[in-house]
Short mmCIF file of N, CA and C and ligand atoms in Angstrom, two decimals:
data_model
loop_
_atom_site.label_atom_id
_atom_site.label_comp_id
_atom_site.label_asym_id
_atom_site.label_seq_id
_atom_site.Cartn_x
_atom_site.Cartn_y
_atom_site.Cartn_z
N UNK A 1 -85.04 81.65 -123.23
CA UNK A 1 -84.32 80.15 -122.94
C UNK A 1 -83.89 79.34 -121.91
N UNK A 2 -84.06 78.36 -122.30
CA UNK A 2 -83.65 77.68 -121.25
C UNK A 2 -82.19 77.24 -120.67
N UNK A 3 -82.12 77.26 -119.56
CA UNK A 3 -80.46 77.24 -119.11
C UNK A 3 -79.61 76.29 -119.51
N UNK A 4 -80.09 75.03 -119.09
CA UNK A 4 -79.17 73.87 -119.84
C UNK A 4 -78.66 74.02 -121.86
N UNK A 5 -80.05 74.93 -122.07
CA UNK A 5 -79.26 74.86 -123.38
C UNK A 5 -77.98 75.97 -123.71
N UNK A 6 -78.40 76.98 -122.93
CA UNK A 6 -77.19 77.98 -123.25
C UNK A 6 -76.14 77.39 -122.90
N UNK A 7 -76.07 76.61 -122.19
CA UNK A 7 -74.67 76.17 -121.01
C UNK A 7 -73.50 75.28 -122.29
N UNK A 8 -75.15 74.07 -122.53
CA UNK A 8 -74.08 73.63 -123.76
C UNK A 8 -73.52 74.63 -124.83
N UNK A 9 -74.19 75.66 -125.26
CA UNK A 9 -73.25 76.40 -126.52
C UNK A 9 -72.13 76.72 -125.90
N UNK A 10 -72.30 77.22 -124.94
CA UNK A 10 -70.91 77.72 -124.24
C UNK A 10 -70.08 76.74 -123.96
N UNK A 11 -70.37 75.47 -123.69
CA UNK A 11 -69.71 74.06 -123.48
C UNK A 11 -68.74 74.33 -124.85
N UNK A 12 -69.46 74.27 -125.64
CA UNK A 12 -69.43 73.24 -127.54
C UNK A 12 -67.91 74.34 -127.70
N UNK A 13 -68.47 75.74 -127.38
CA UNK A 13 -67.68 77.27 -127.56
C UNK A 13 -66.56 77.02 -127.27
N UNK A 14 -66.74 76.35 -125.96
CA UNK A 14 -64.88 76.75 -125.04
C UNK A 14 -64.13 74.83 -126.03
N UNK A 15 -65.06 74.58 -126.57
CA UNK A 15 -64.59 73.39 -127.16
C UNK A 15 -63.59 73.54 -128.18
N UNK A 16 -64.38 74.60 -129.30
CA UNK A 16 -63.78 74.40 -130.45
C UNK A 16 -62.94 75.59 -130.25
N UNK A 17 -62.89 76.06 -129.16
CA UNK A 17 -61.53 77.08 -129.09
C UNK A 17 -60.60 76.57 -128.45
N UNK A 18 -60.58 75.74 -127.36
CA UNK A 18 -59.56 74.48 -127.40
C UNK A 18 -59.21 73.33 -128.16
N UNK A 19 -59.84 72.79 -129.43
CA UNK A 19 -59.73 72.44 -130.39
C UNK A 19 -58.56 73.41 -131.54
N UNK A 20 -58.87 74.11 -131.23
CA UNK A 20 -58.12 75.46 -132.29
C UNK A 20 -56.75 75.32 -131.41
N UNK A 21 -56.38 75.61 -130.18
CA UNK A 21 -55.15 75.59 -129.70
C UNK A 21 -54.68 74.58 -129.87
N UNK A 22 -55.30 73.65 -129.77
CA UNK A 22 -54.05 72.22 -130.04
C UNK A 22 -54.09 72.04 -131.32
N UNK A 23 -54.57 72.42 -132.41
CA UNK A 23 -54.18 72.25 -134.15
C UNK A 23 -52.78 73.01 -133.90
N UNK A 24 -53.76 74.03 -133.28
CA UNK A 24 -51.99 75.10 -133.57
C UNK A 24 -50.43 74.61 -132.94
N UNK A 25 -51.09 74.12 -131.54
CA UNK A 25 -49.71 73.46 -130.76
C UNK A 25 -49.36 72.53 -131.98
N UNK A 26 -50.26 71.64 -131.94
CA UNK A 26 -49.77 70.35 -132.90
C UNK A 26 -48.43 70.93 -133.68
N UNK A 27 -49.41 71.98 -134.74
CA UNK A 27 -48.60 72.42 -136.23
C UNK A 27 -47.71 72.64 -135.28
N UNK A 28 -47.08 73.64 -134.41
CA UNK A 28 -45.79 74.01 -134.15
C UNK A 28 -44.50 73.09 -133.68
N UNK A 29 -45.56 72.22 -133.14
CA UNK A 29 -44.34 71.19 -132.35
C UNK A 29 -44.10 70.19 -133.46
N UNK A 30 -44.55 69.91 -135.07
CA UNK A 30 -44.08 69.10 -136.01
C UNK A 30 -42.51 69.76 -136.33
N UNK A 31 -43.03 71.40 -136.28
CA UNK A 31 -41.72 72.16 -137.31
C UNK A 31 -40.28 72.06 -136.13
N UNK A 32 -40.60 71.93 -134.74
CA UNK A 32 -39.16 71.44 -133.98
C UNK A 32 -39.23 69.83 -133.44
N UNK A 33 -39.76 68.81 -133.83
CA UNK A 33 -39.58 67.11 -134.11
C UNK A 33 -39.72 67.13 -132.52
N UNK A 34 -40.81 67.95 -131.66
CA UNK A 34 -41.26 67.36 -130.42
C UNK A 34 -42.64 67.39 -130.16
N UNK A 35 -43.17 67.05 -128.97
CA UNK A 35 -44.45 66.42 -128.61
C UNK A 35 -45.34 68.01 -128.38
N UNK A 36 -46.07 68.47 -128.54
CA UNK A 36 -46.99 69.61 -127.59
C UNK A 36 -46.47 69.93 -126.78
N UNK A 37 -46.65 69.15 -125.66
CA UNK A 37 -46.36 69.20 -124.06
C UNK A 37 -45.30 69.61 -123.92
N UNK A 38 -43.85 69.44 -124.70
CA UNK A 38 -42.81 69.23 -124.51
C UNK A 38 -42.29 70.92 -124.48
N UNK A 39 -43.66 71.14 -125.94
CA UNK A 39 -43.79 72.65 -126.34
C UNK A 39 -43.89 73.91 -125.06
N UNK A 40 -45.08 73.64 -124.29
CA UNK A 40 -45.47 73.83 -123.56
C UNK A 40 -45.13 74.28 -122.41
N UNK A 41 -44.12 72.79 -122.09
CA UNK A 41 -43.02 73.01 -120.89
C UNK A 41 -41.92 74.14 -121.16
N UNK A 42 -41.33 73.98 -122.04
CA UNK A 42 -40.29 74.94 -122.49
C UNK A 42 -41.02 76.56 -122.38
N UNK A 43 -41.63 76.95 -122.95
CA UNK A 43 -41.91 78.36 -122.86
C UNK A 43 -42.50 78.22 -121.34
N UNK A 44 -43.24 77.37 -120.62
CA UNK A 44 -43.25 77.48 -119.37
C UNK A 44 -42.11 78.01 -118.14
N UNK A 45 -41.07 77.22 -119.02
CA UNK A 45 -39.78 77.66 -117.96
C UNK A 45 -39.13 78.93 -118.55
N UNK A 46 -39.59 79.49 -119.16
CA UNK A 46 -39.05 80.40 -119.99
C UNK A 46 -39.66 81.91 -119.45
N UNK A 47 -40.77 81.47 -118.95
CA UNK A 47 -41.89 82.78 -118.03
C UNK A 47 -42.06 82.64 -116.68
N UNK A 48 -41.52 81.63 -116.43
CA UNK A 48 -41.45 81.28 -114.73
C UNK A 48 -40.57 81.05 -113.74
N UNK A 49 -40.87 81.20 -112.34
CA UNK A 49 -39.36 81.30 -111.60
C UNK A 49 -38.71 80.11 -111.74
N UNK A 50 -37.11 80.44 -111.43
CA UNK A 50 -36.46 79.25 -111.59
C UNK A 50 -36.44 77.73 -110.84
N UNK A 51 -36.87 78.59 -109.45
CA UNK A 51 -37.13 77.36 -108.02
C UNK A 51 -38.06 76.76 -108.55
N UNK A 52 -39.20 77.08 -108.98
CA UNK A 52 -40.71 76.09 -109.43
C UNK A 52 -40.02 75.21 -110.53
N UNK A 53 -39.07 75.49 -111.12
CA UNK A 53 -38.89 74.60 -112.32
C UNK A 53 -38.01 73.16 -112.03
N UNK A 54 -38.94 72.04 -111.05
CA UNK A 54 -39.04 70.73 -111.03
C UNK A 54 -40.27 70.18 -111.79
N UNK A 55 -39.42 68.81 -111.34
CA UNK A 55 -40.68 67.66 -111.95
C UNK A 55 -42.26 67.76 -111.21
N UNK A 56 -42.18 67.39 -110.19
CA UNK A 56 -43.00 67.65 -109.90
C UNK A 56 -44.14 68.87 -109.67
N UNK A 57 -43.41 69.97 -109.36
CA UNK A 57 -44.28 71.66 -109.90
C UNK A 57 -44.73 71.49 -110.99
N UNK A 58 -43.91 71.03 -112.47
CA UNK A 58 -44.35 70.73 -113.52
C UNK A 58 -45.39 70.15 -113.68
N UNK A 59 -46.01 68.71 -113.38
CA UNK A 59 -46.13 68.21 -113.18
C UNK A 59 -47.99 68.26 -112.42
N UNK A 60 -47.62 69.05 -111.62
CA UNK A 60 -48.88 69.36 -110.40
C UNK A 60 -49.24 70.84 -112.10
N UNK A 61 -48.64 71.76 -112.31
CA UNK A 61 -48.39 72.69 -112.73
C UNK A 61 -49.85 71.89 -114.23
N UNK A 62 -49.20 71.22 -114.88
CA UNK A 62 -50.25 70.39 -116.15
C UNK A 62 -50.74 69.54 -116.21
N UNK A 63 -50.94 69.34 -115.21
CA UNK A 63 -52.06 68.37 -114.63
C UNK A 63 -51.36 66.77 -115.17
N UNK A 64 -50.54 66.79 -114.97
CA UNK A 64 -50.36 65.33 -115.40
C UNK A 64 -49.47 64.56 -114.55
N UNK A 65 -48.70 63.35 -114.61
CA UNK A 65 -48.12 62.66 -113.94
C UNK A 65 -46.32 63.11 -113.57
N UNK A 66 -45.94 62.61 -112.74
CA UNK A 66 -44.19 63.19 -112.60
C UNK A 66 -43.68 62.18 -113.60
N UNK A 67 -44.24 60.73 -113.66
CA UNK A 67 -43.13 60.38 -114.96
C UNK A 67 -43.58 60.45 -116.14
N UNK A 68 -45.02 61.03 -116.23
CA UNK A 68 -45.07 61.43 -117.61
C UNK A 68 -43.72 62.84 -118.61
N UNK A 69 -43.72 64.01 -116.74
CA UNK A 69 -43.14 65.31 -117.19
C UNK A 69 -41.84 64.57 -117.39
N UNK A 70 -41.35 64.18 -115.94
CA UNK A 70 -40.04 63.58 -116.14
C UNK A 70 -39.32 62.62 -117.71
N UNK A 71 -40.30 62.01 -118.44
CA UNK A 71 -40.41 61.68 -119.73
C UNK A 71 -39.97 62.58 -120.78
N UNK A 72 -40.32 63.60 -120.42
CA UNK A 72 -40.13 64.81 -121.52
C UNK A 72 -39.39 65.85 -120.77
N UNK A 73 -38.83 65.99 -120.13
CA UNK A 73 -37.49 66.40 -119.47
C UNK A 73 -36.64 65.75 -119.97
N UNK A 74 -36.56 64.24 -119.98
CA UNK A 74 -35.57 63.67 -120.29
C UNK A 74 -35.42 63.93 -121.75
N UNK A 75 -36.21 63.61 -122.93
CA UNK A 75 -36.07 64.68 -124.67
C UNK A 75 -35.46 65.55 -124.41
N UNK A 76 -36.18 66.71 -123.60
CA UNK A 76 -35.44 67.93 -124.45
C UNK A 76 -34.19 68.42 -123.46
N UNK A 77 -33.73 67.28 -122.50
CA UNK A 77 -32.62 67.54 -122.18
C UNK A 77 -31.16 66.97 -122.89
N UNK A 78 -31.54 65.78 -123.98
CA UNK A 78 -31.29 65.74 -124.22
C UNK A 78 -30.96 65.77 -125.87
N UNK A 79 -31.79 66.76 -125.78
CA UNK A 79 -31.84 67.32 -127.98
C UNK A 79 -31.03 69.33 -126.99
N UNK A 80 -30.95 68.98 -125.82
CA UNK A 80 -30.00 70.47 -125.18
C UNK A 80 -31.16 71.67 -125.28
N UNK A 81 -31.94 71.29 -125.39
CA UNK A 81 -33.18 72.78 -125.25
C UNK A 81 -33.05 73.09 -123.62
N UNK A 82 -32.80 71.49 -122.84
CA UNK A 82 -33.13 72.11 -121.43
C UNK A 82 -31.66 71.82 -120.93
N UNK A 83 -31.07 72.32 -119.60
CA UNK A 83 -30.31 71.69 -119.14
C UNK A 83 -30.17 71.78 -117.59
N UNK A 84 -29.88 70.58 -117.06
CA UNK A 84 -29.92 70.09 -115.55
C UNK A 84 -29.31 71.76 -114.39
N UNK A 85 -29.91 71.90 -113.30
CA UNK A 85 -28.90 72.68 -112.31
C UNK A 85 -28.95 71.89 -111.25
N UNK A 86 -28.42 72.21 -110.32
CA UNK A 86 -28.33 71.82 -108.55
C UNK A 86 -29.61 72.50 -108.06
N UNK A 87 -30.60 71.67 -107.41
CA UNK A 87 -31.69 72.80 -106.75
C UNK A 87 -31.01 72.64 -104.78
N UNK A 88 -31.16 74.29 -104.84
CA UNK A 88 -30.13 74.86 -103.91
C UNK A 88 -31.08 74.17 -102.33
N UNK A 89 -32.22 74.39 -103.02
CA UNK A 89 -33.64 73.69 -101.84
C UNK A 89 -33.28 72.29 -101.01
N UNK A 90 -32.76 71.57 -102.37
CA UNK A 90 -32.83 70.04 -101.84
C UNK A 90 -32.10 69.48 -102.90
N UNK A 91 -31.12 68.88 -102.00
CA UNK A 91 -30.23 68.24 -103.11
C UNK A 91 -30.64 66.85 -104.07
N UNK A 92 -31.63 66.18 -103.70
CA UNK A 92 -31.91 65.03 -104.07
C UNK A 92 -32.79 65.14 -105.11
N UNK A 93 -33.83 66.72 -105.59
CA UNK A 93 -34.39 66.50 -106.71
C UNK A 93 -33.08 67.90 -107.48
N UNK A 94 -33.81 67.62 -108.66
CA UNK A 94 -32.81 68.78 -109.78
C UNK A 94 -33.73 69.85 -110.23
N UNK A 95 -33.30 71.01 -110.67
CA UNK A 95 -34.18 72.10 -111.46
C UNK A 95 -33.25 72.38 -112.72
N UNK A 96 -34.27 72.26 -113.56
CA UNK A 96 -34.11 72.93 -115.51
C UNK A 96 -33.46 73.66 -115.76
N UNK A 97 -33.56 74.78 -116.90
CA UNK A 97 -33.22 75.88 -116.85
C UNK A 97 -32.88 76.04 -118.78
N UNK A 98 -33.76 76.21 -118.97
CA UNK A 98 -33.67 76.58 -120.79
C UNK A 98 -32.22 76.95 -121.61
N UNK A 99 -31.39 75.74 -122.56
CA UNK A 99 -30.51 76.22 -122.83
C UNK A 99 -30.55 77.51 -124.08
N UNK A 100 -29.24 78.12 -124.48
CA UNK A 100 -29.75 79.13 -125.51
C UNK A 100 -30.35 78.46 -126.53
N UNK A 101 -30.72 77.46 -127.36
CA UNK A 101 -31.02 76.74 -128.13
C UNK A 101 -32.83 76.53 -128.03
N UNK A 102 -33.10 76.28 -126.50
CA UNK A 102 -34.19 76.18 -126.02
C UNK A 102 -34.88 77.41 -126.14
N UNK A 103 -34.00 78.32 -125.78
CA UNK A 103 -34.60 79.93 -125.90
C UNK A 103 -35.00 80.43 -127.07
N UNK A 104 -34.09 79.63 -128.28
CA UNK A 104 -34.91 80.11 -129.82
C UNK A 104 -35.87 79.69 -129.77
N UNK A 105 -35.98 78.44 -129.52
CA UNK A 105 -37.53 77.75 -130.19
C UNK A 105 -38.68 78.44 -128.87
N UNK A 106 -38.48 78.82 -128.30
CA UNK A 106 -39.38 79.68 -127.23
C UNK A 106 -39.94 80.78 -127.77
N UNK A 107 -39.40 81.29 -128.01
CA UNK A 107 -38.86 82.93 -128.74
C UNK A 107 -39.84 82.21 -130.04
N UNK A 108 -39.24 81.69 -131.04
CA UNK A 108 -40.57 81.81 -132.46
C UNK A 108 -42.06 80.50 -132.05
N UNK A 109 -41.90 79.68 -131.55
CA UNK A 109 -43.15 78.60 -130.96
C UNK A 109 -43.90 79.63 -129.36
N UNK A 110 -43.43 80.75 -128.57
CA UNK A 110 -44.36 81.65 -128.41
C UNK A 110 -45.35 82.23 -129.63
N UNK A 111 -44.96 82.54 -130.66
CA UNK A 111 -46.24 82.86 -131.59
C UNK A 111 -47.29 82.35 -132.15
N UNK A 112 -46.94 81.06 -131.02
CA UNK A 112 -47.83 79.77 -131.96
C UNK A 112 -49.68 80.59 -131.94
N UNK A 113 -49.56 80.92 -130.74
CA UNK A 113 -51.11 81.68 -130.45
C UNK A 113 -51.42 83.11 -131.24
N UNK A 114 -50.63 82.99 -132.39
CA UNK A 114 -50.62 84.56 -133.26
C UNK A 114 -52.19 84.92 -133.74
N UNK A 115 -52.99 83.33 -134.18
CA UNK A 115 -54.09 83.36 -134.67
C UNK A 115 -55.18 83.21 -133.45
N UNK A 116 -54.74 83.37 -132.82
CA UNK A 116 -56.02 83.19 -131.89
C UNK A 116 -56.01 84.70 -131.35
N UNK A 117 -54.94 85.49 -130.51
CA UNK A 117 -54.76 87.04 -130.74
C UNK A 117 -55.76 87.94 -131.63
N UNK A 118 -54.97 87.48 -132.87
CA UNK A 118 -55.94 88.45 -133.74
C UNK A 118 -57.16 88.04 -133.69
N UNK A 119 -57.46 86.90 -133.54
CA UNK A 119 -59.41 86.59 -133.17
C UNK A 119 -59.73 87.69 -132.07
N UNK A 120 -58.52 87.41 -131.52
CA UNK A 120 -59.59 88.43 -129.47
C UNK A 120 -59.48 89.85 -129.60
N UNK A 121 -58.46 89.95 -131.19
CA UNK A 121 -58.70 91.88 -131.51
C UNK A 121 -59.84 92.33 -131.52
N UNK A 122 -60.58 91.08 -132.38
CA UNK A 122 -61.65 91.86 -133.12
C UNK A 122 -62.68 92.27 -132.08
N UNK A 123 -62.19 92.00 -130.58
CA UNK A 123 -62.86 92.95 -129.85
C UNK A 123 -62.72 93.70 -128.89
N UNK A 124 -63.63 94.83 -128.30
CA UNK A 124 -63.46 96.04 -128.14
C UNK A 124 -62.53 95.70 -126.49
N UNK A 125 -61.69 96.69 -125.69
CA UNK A 125 -61.58 96.89 -124.71
C UNK A 125 -62.17 96.48 -123.14
N UNK A 126 -63.52 96.72 -123.49
CA UNK A 126 -64.37 96.53 -122.28
C UNK A 126 -64.54 95.32 -122.69
N UNK A 127 -65.01 94.61 -123.66
CA UNK A 127 -65.41 93.00 -124.22
C UNK A 127 -64.06 92.48 -123.90
N UNK A 128 -62.91 92.59 -123.68
CA UNK A 128 -61.91 91.84 -123.67
C UNK A 128 -61.63 91.90 -121.72
N UNK A 129 -61.99 92.99 -121.85
CA UNK A 129 -62.30 92.36 -119.69
C UNK A 129 -62.99 91.74 -119.34
N UNK A 130 -64.09 92.18 -120.01
CA UNK A 130 -65.64 91.60 -119.39
C UNK A 130 -64.84 89.90 -119.64
N UNK A 131 -64.55 89.24 -120.60
CA UNK A 131 -64.74 88.24 -121.15
C UNK A 131 -63.47 87.32 -120.36
N UNK A 132 -62.51 88.46 -120.26
CA UNK A 132 -60.54 88.13 -118.73
C UNK A 132 -61.58 87.74 -117.82
N UNK A 133 -62.19 88.35 -117.38
CA UNK A 133 -63.58 89.06 -115.79
C UNK A 133 -63.82 87.35 -115.93
N UNK A 134 -64.68 87.03 -117.29
CA UNK A 134 -65.64 86.04 -117.29
C UNK A 134 -65.08 84.85 -116.88
N UNK A 135 -63.77 84.47 -117.74
CA UNK A 135 -63.18 83.43 -118.06
C UNK A 135 -62.43 82.83 -116.42
N UNK A 136 -61.80 83.62 -115.56
CA UNK A 136 -61.39 83.81 -114.23
C UNK A 136 -62.20 82.89 -113.74
N UNK A 137 -63.81 83.36 -113.44
CA UNK A 137 -64.69 83.09 -112.99
C UNK A 137 -64.63 81.51 -112.95
N UNK A 138 -65.19 81.62 -114.12
CA UNK A 138 -64.70 79.80 -114.69
C UNK A 138 -63.98 79.32 -114.10
N UNK A 139 -62.32 79.20 -114.42
CA UNK A 139 -61.50 78.94 -113.92
C UNK A 139 -61.65 78.80 -112.50
N UNK A 140 -61.78 79.62 -111.91
CA UNK A 140 -61.68 79.50 -110.12
C UNK A 140 -63.02 78.11 -110.01
N UNK A 141 -63.77 78.47 -110.93
CA UNK A 141 -64.98 77.12 -110.58
C UNK A 141 -64.56 75.89 -110.52
N UNK A 142 -63.87 75.96 -111.71
CA UNK A 142 -63.03 74.89 -111.72
C UNK A 142 -62.10 73.85 -110.76
N UNK A 143 -61.64 75.15 -110.56
CA UNK A 143 -60.67 75.00 -109.70
C UNK A 143 -61.27 74.30 -107.85
N UNK A 144 -62.53 75.00 -107.95
CA UNK A 144 -62.97 74.83 -106.40
C UNK A 144 -63.74 73.10 -106.60
N UNK A 145 -63.86 72.35 -108.23
CA UNK A 145 -64.36 71.34 -108.32
C UNK A 145 -63.59 70.41 -108.37
N UNK A 146 -62.09 71.11 -108.08
CA UNK A 146 -60.73 69.85 -108.25
C UNK A 146 -60.29 69.25 -109.74
N UNK A 147 -60.81 70.33 -110.80
CA UNK A 147 -60.71 69.81 -112.11
C UNK A 147 -59.81 70.22 -112.49
N UNK A 148 -59.20 72.08 -112.34
CA UNK A 148 -57.99 72.44 -112.21
C UNK A 148 -57.38 72.72 -111.67
N UNK A 149 -55.90 71.97 -111.23
CA UNK A 149 -55.51 71.96 -110.12
C UNK A 149 -54.76 73.35 -109.59
N UNK A 150 -53.84 73.94 -110.31
CA UNK A 150 -53.50 75.26 -110.09
C UNK A 150 -53.62 76.15 -110.73
N UNK A 151 -53.68 77.57 -109.94
CA UNK A 151 -54.17 78.80 -110.79
C UNK A 151 -53.40 79.34 -109.75
N UNK A 152 -52.38 81.11 -111.02
CA UNK A 152 -52.25 81.90 -109.84
C UNK A 152 -52.71 83.26 -110.38
N UNK A 153 -54.37 83.23 -110.52
CA UNK A 153 -55.20 84.05 -110.65
C UNK A 153 -55.54 85.14 -108.98
N UNK A 154 -55.79 86.96 -109.52
CA UNK A 154 -56.39 87.67 -108.57
C UNK A 154 -57.17 87.43 -107.83
N UNK A 155 -58.11 86.05 -108.23
CA UNK A 155 -58.90 86.06 -107.59
C UNK A 155 -58.85 84.86 -106.19
N UNK A 156 -58.05 84.09 -106.80
CA UNK A 156 -57.62 83.45 -105.86
C UNK A 156 -55.88 83.93 -104.97
N UNK A 157 -55.91 85.07 -104.73
CA UNK A 157 -54.68 86.24 -103.97
C UNK A 157 -54.91 86.12 -102.77
N UNK A 158 -53.88 86.36 -102.28
CA UNK A 158 -53.80 86.35 -100.75
C UNK A 158 -54.04 88.68 -100.87
N UNK A 159 -53.18 89.26 -102.02
CA UNK A 159 -53.50 90.80 -102.18
C UNK A 159 -54.49 90.84 -102.75
N UNK A 160 -55.29 90.57 -103.32
CA UNK A 160 -56.57 91.13 -103.53
C UNK A 160 -57.57 91.14 -103.08
N UNK A 161 -58.53 92.51 -103.37
CA UNK A 161 -59.65 93.19 -102.57
C UNK A 161 -60.60 93.36 -104.15
N UNK A 162 -62.00 93.00 -103.80
CA UNK A 162 -63.14 93.11 -104.42
C UNK A 162 -63.53 94.59 -104.00
N UNK A 163 -63.64 95.79 -104.59
CA UNK A 163 -64.90 96.88 -103.47
C UNK A 163 -66.18 96.58 -104.51
N UNK A 164 -66.66 96.37 -104.42
CA UNK A 164 -68.26 96.25 -105.22
C UNK A 164 -67.68 95.91 -106.33
N UNK A 165 -67.23 96.83 -107.42
CA UNK A 165 -67.34 96.13 -108.97
C UNK A 165 -65.83 96.10 -109.22
N UNK A 166 -65.11 96.94 -107.83
CA UNK A 166 -63.77 97.26 -108.77
C UNK A 166 -62.54 96.26 -107.70
N UNK A 167 -61.57 95.92 -108.44
CA UNK A 167 -60.85 95.53 -107.89
C UNK A 167 -59.40 95.97 -107.57
N UNK A 168 -58.97 95.49 -106.43
CA UNK A 168 -57.58 95.90 -105.64
C UNK A 168 -56.36 94.77 -105.47
N UNK A 169 -54.99 95.57 -106.11
CA UNK A 169 -54.37 94.83 -105.60
C UNK A 169 -53.44 95.44 -104.48
N UNK A 170 -53.67 94.96 -103.24
CA UNK A 170 -52.58 95.72 -102.41
C UNK A 170 -51.45 95.33 -102.01
N UNK A 171 -50.47 94.65 -103.22
CA UNK A 171 -49.25 94.02 -102.70
C UNK A 171 -49.10 95.32 -103.94
N UNK A 172 -49.39 95.85 -105.20
CA UNK A 172 -49.13 97.04 -105.83
C UNK A 172 -49.43 98.31 -105.18
N UNK A 173 -50.34 97.96 -104.68
CA UNK A 173 -51.30 99.19 -104.01
C UNK A 173 -52.28 100.18 -105.16
N UNK A 174 -52.99 99.34 -106.08
CA UNK A 174 -53.66 100.03 -107.54
C UNK A 174 -54.43 98.97 -107.36
N UNK A 175 -55.69 100.38 -107.79
CA UNK A 175 -57.02 99.21 -108.61
C UNK A 175 -57.04 98.65 -109.85
N UNK A 176 -57.39 97.94 -110.32
CA UNK A 176 -56.98 96.95 -111.67
C UNK A 176 -58.15 97.11 -112.18
N UNK A 177 -58.21 98.05 -113.25
CA UNK A 177 -59.30 97.67 -114.68
C UNK A 177 -59.60 96.05 -114.66
N UNK A 178 -60.56 95.41 -115.29
CA UNK A 178 -60.63 93.85 -115.65
C UNK A 178 -59.47 93.37 -116.51
N UNK A 179 -59.27 94.29 -117.42
CA UNK A 179 -58.21 93.91 -118.22
C UNK A 179 -56.76 94.12 -117.84
N UNK A 180 -56.72 94.11 -116.14
CA UNK A 180 -55.22 94.08 -115.73
C UNK A 180 -55.13 93.19 -114.64
N UNK A 181 -56.66 92.46 -114.47
CA UNK A 181 -56.55 91.05 -113.65
C UNK A 181 -55.56 89.98 -114.46
N UNK A 182 -54.75 89.12 -113.38
CA UNK A 182 -54.32 88.60 -113.90
C UNK A 182 -54.18 87.48 -113.74
N UNK A 183 -53.47 86.53 -114.80
CA UNK A 183 -54.53 85.37 -114.67
C UNK A 183 -53.50 84.03 -114.56
N UNK A 184 -52.09 84.58 -113.95
CA UNK A 184 -50.88 83.92 -114.26
C UNK A 184 -49.70 84.75 -113.45
N UNK A 185 -49.93 84.89 -112.63
CA UNK A 185 -49.15 86.27 -111.99
C UNK A 185 -47.99 85.65 -110.66
N UNK A 186 -46.92 85.90 -111.25
CA UNK A 186 -45.54 85.57 -110.35
C UNK A 186 -45.60 85.68 -109.29
N UNK A 187 -46.12 87.41 -108.74
CA UNK A 187 -46.61 87.45 -107.53
C UNK A 187 -47.58 87.07 -106.24
N UNK A 188 -48.74 86.23 -107.36
CA UNK A 188 -49.68 85.41 -106.69
C UNK A 188 -48.77 84.75 -104.91
N UNK A 189 -49.91 85.29 -104.36
CA UNK A 189 -49.56 84.75 -102.84
C UNK A 189 -50.91 83.73 -102.48
N UNK A 190 -51.27 82.42 -102.15
CA UNK A 190 -51.96 81.48 -102.27
C UNK A 190 -52.86 82.34 -100.84
N UNK A 191 -54.10 81.96 -100.89
CA UNK A 191 -54.75 82.27 -99.53
C UNK A 191 -54.92 81.59 -98.53
S1 SF4 B 201 -50.22 90.00 -106.69
FE1 SF4 B 201 -50.69 89.31 -108.32
S2 SF4 B 201 -52.26 87.61 -108.57
FE2 SF4 B 201 -52.08 89.16 -106.61
S3 SF4 B 201 -53.19 90.68 -106.71
FE3 SF4 B 201 -51.94 91.51 -107.01
S4 SF4 B 201 -51.67 91.54 -109.61
FE4 SF4 B 201 -53.23 89.98 -108.63
#
């Protein structure tokens, strides 16, 4: 079969999955009367380093303008889901932190991908590993073309080493199975 035809089918498949993700996120955000991006910002705040939770970093992370992120943050502050914190490294900017109310929403909202998770569970462990690795290669290529701006994956990490088909993390000094490759690692260090 012609390569272009296969590529189109894969692209269509990815588009359908992306649509499912948007629908699930939209349904969830309606429950809390906030926008899908605001839900994603709250979830991000729960799972990432405190020093990164500032407008500029969030804008880069979500490929949005600072003004858009700033507007969303204002809503979340007003709804008392986030609170402002002094940025010890720069007194001209501020950091945000989840409030107890925000944490409660994150706990419930994080489950919004459960339908996708259940579907992924139809794959075997080996299939999941291969899928994850291929997904990362695709993300890597998109990053190289400046379409996806940030990534904290093993493939772009200073600590990552590839030996043949094997992966190794120099930081934890451990061989990584395909399923152990990280896609958003807090210890990631740019090359
Ligand atoms: S530090 Fe994290 S991203 Fe880097 S190689 Fe190790 S596991 Fe992968």
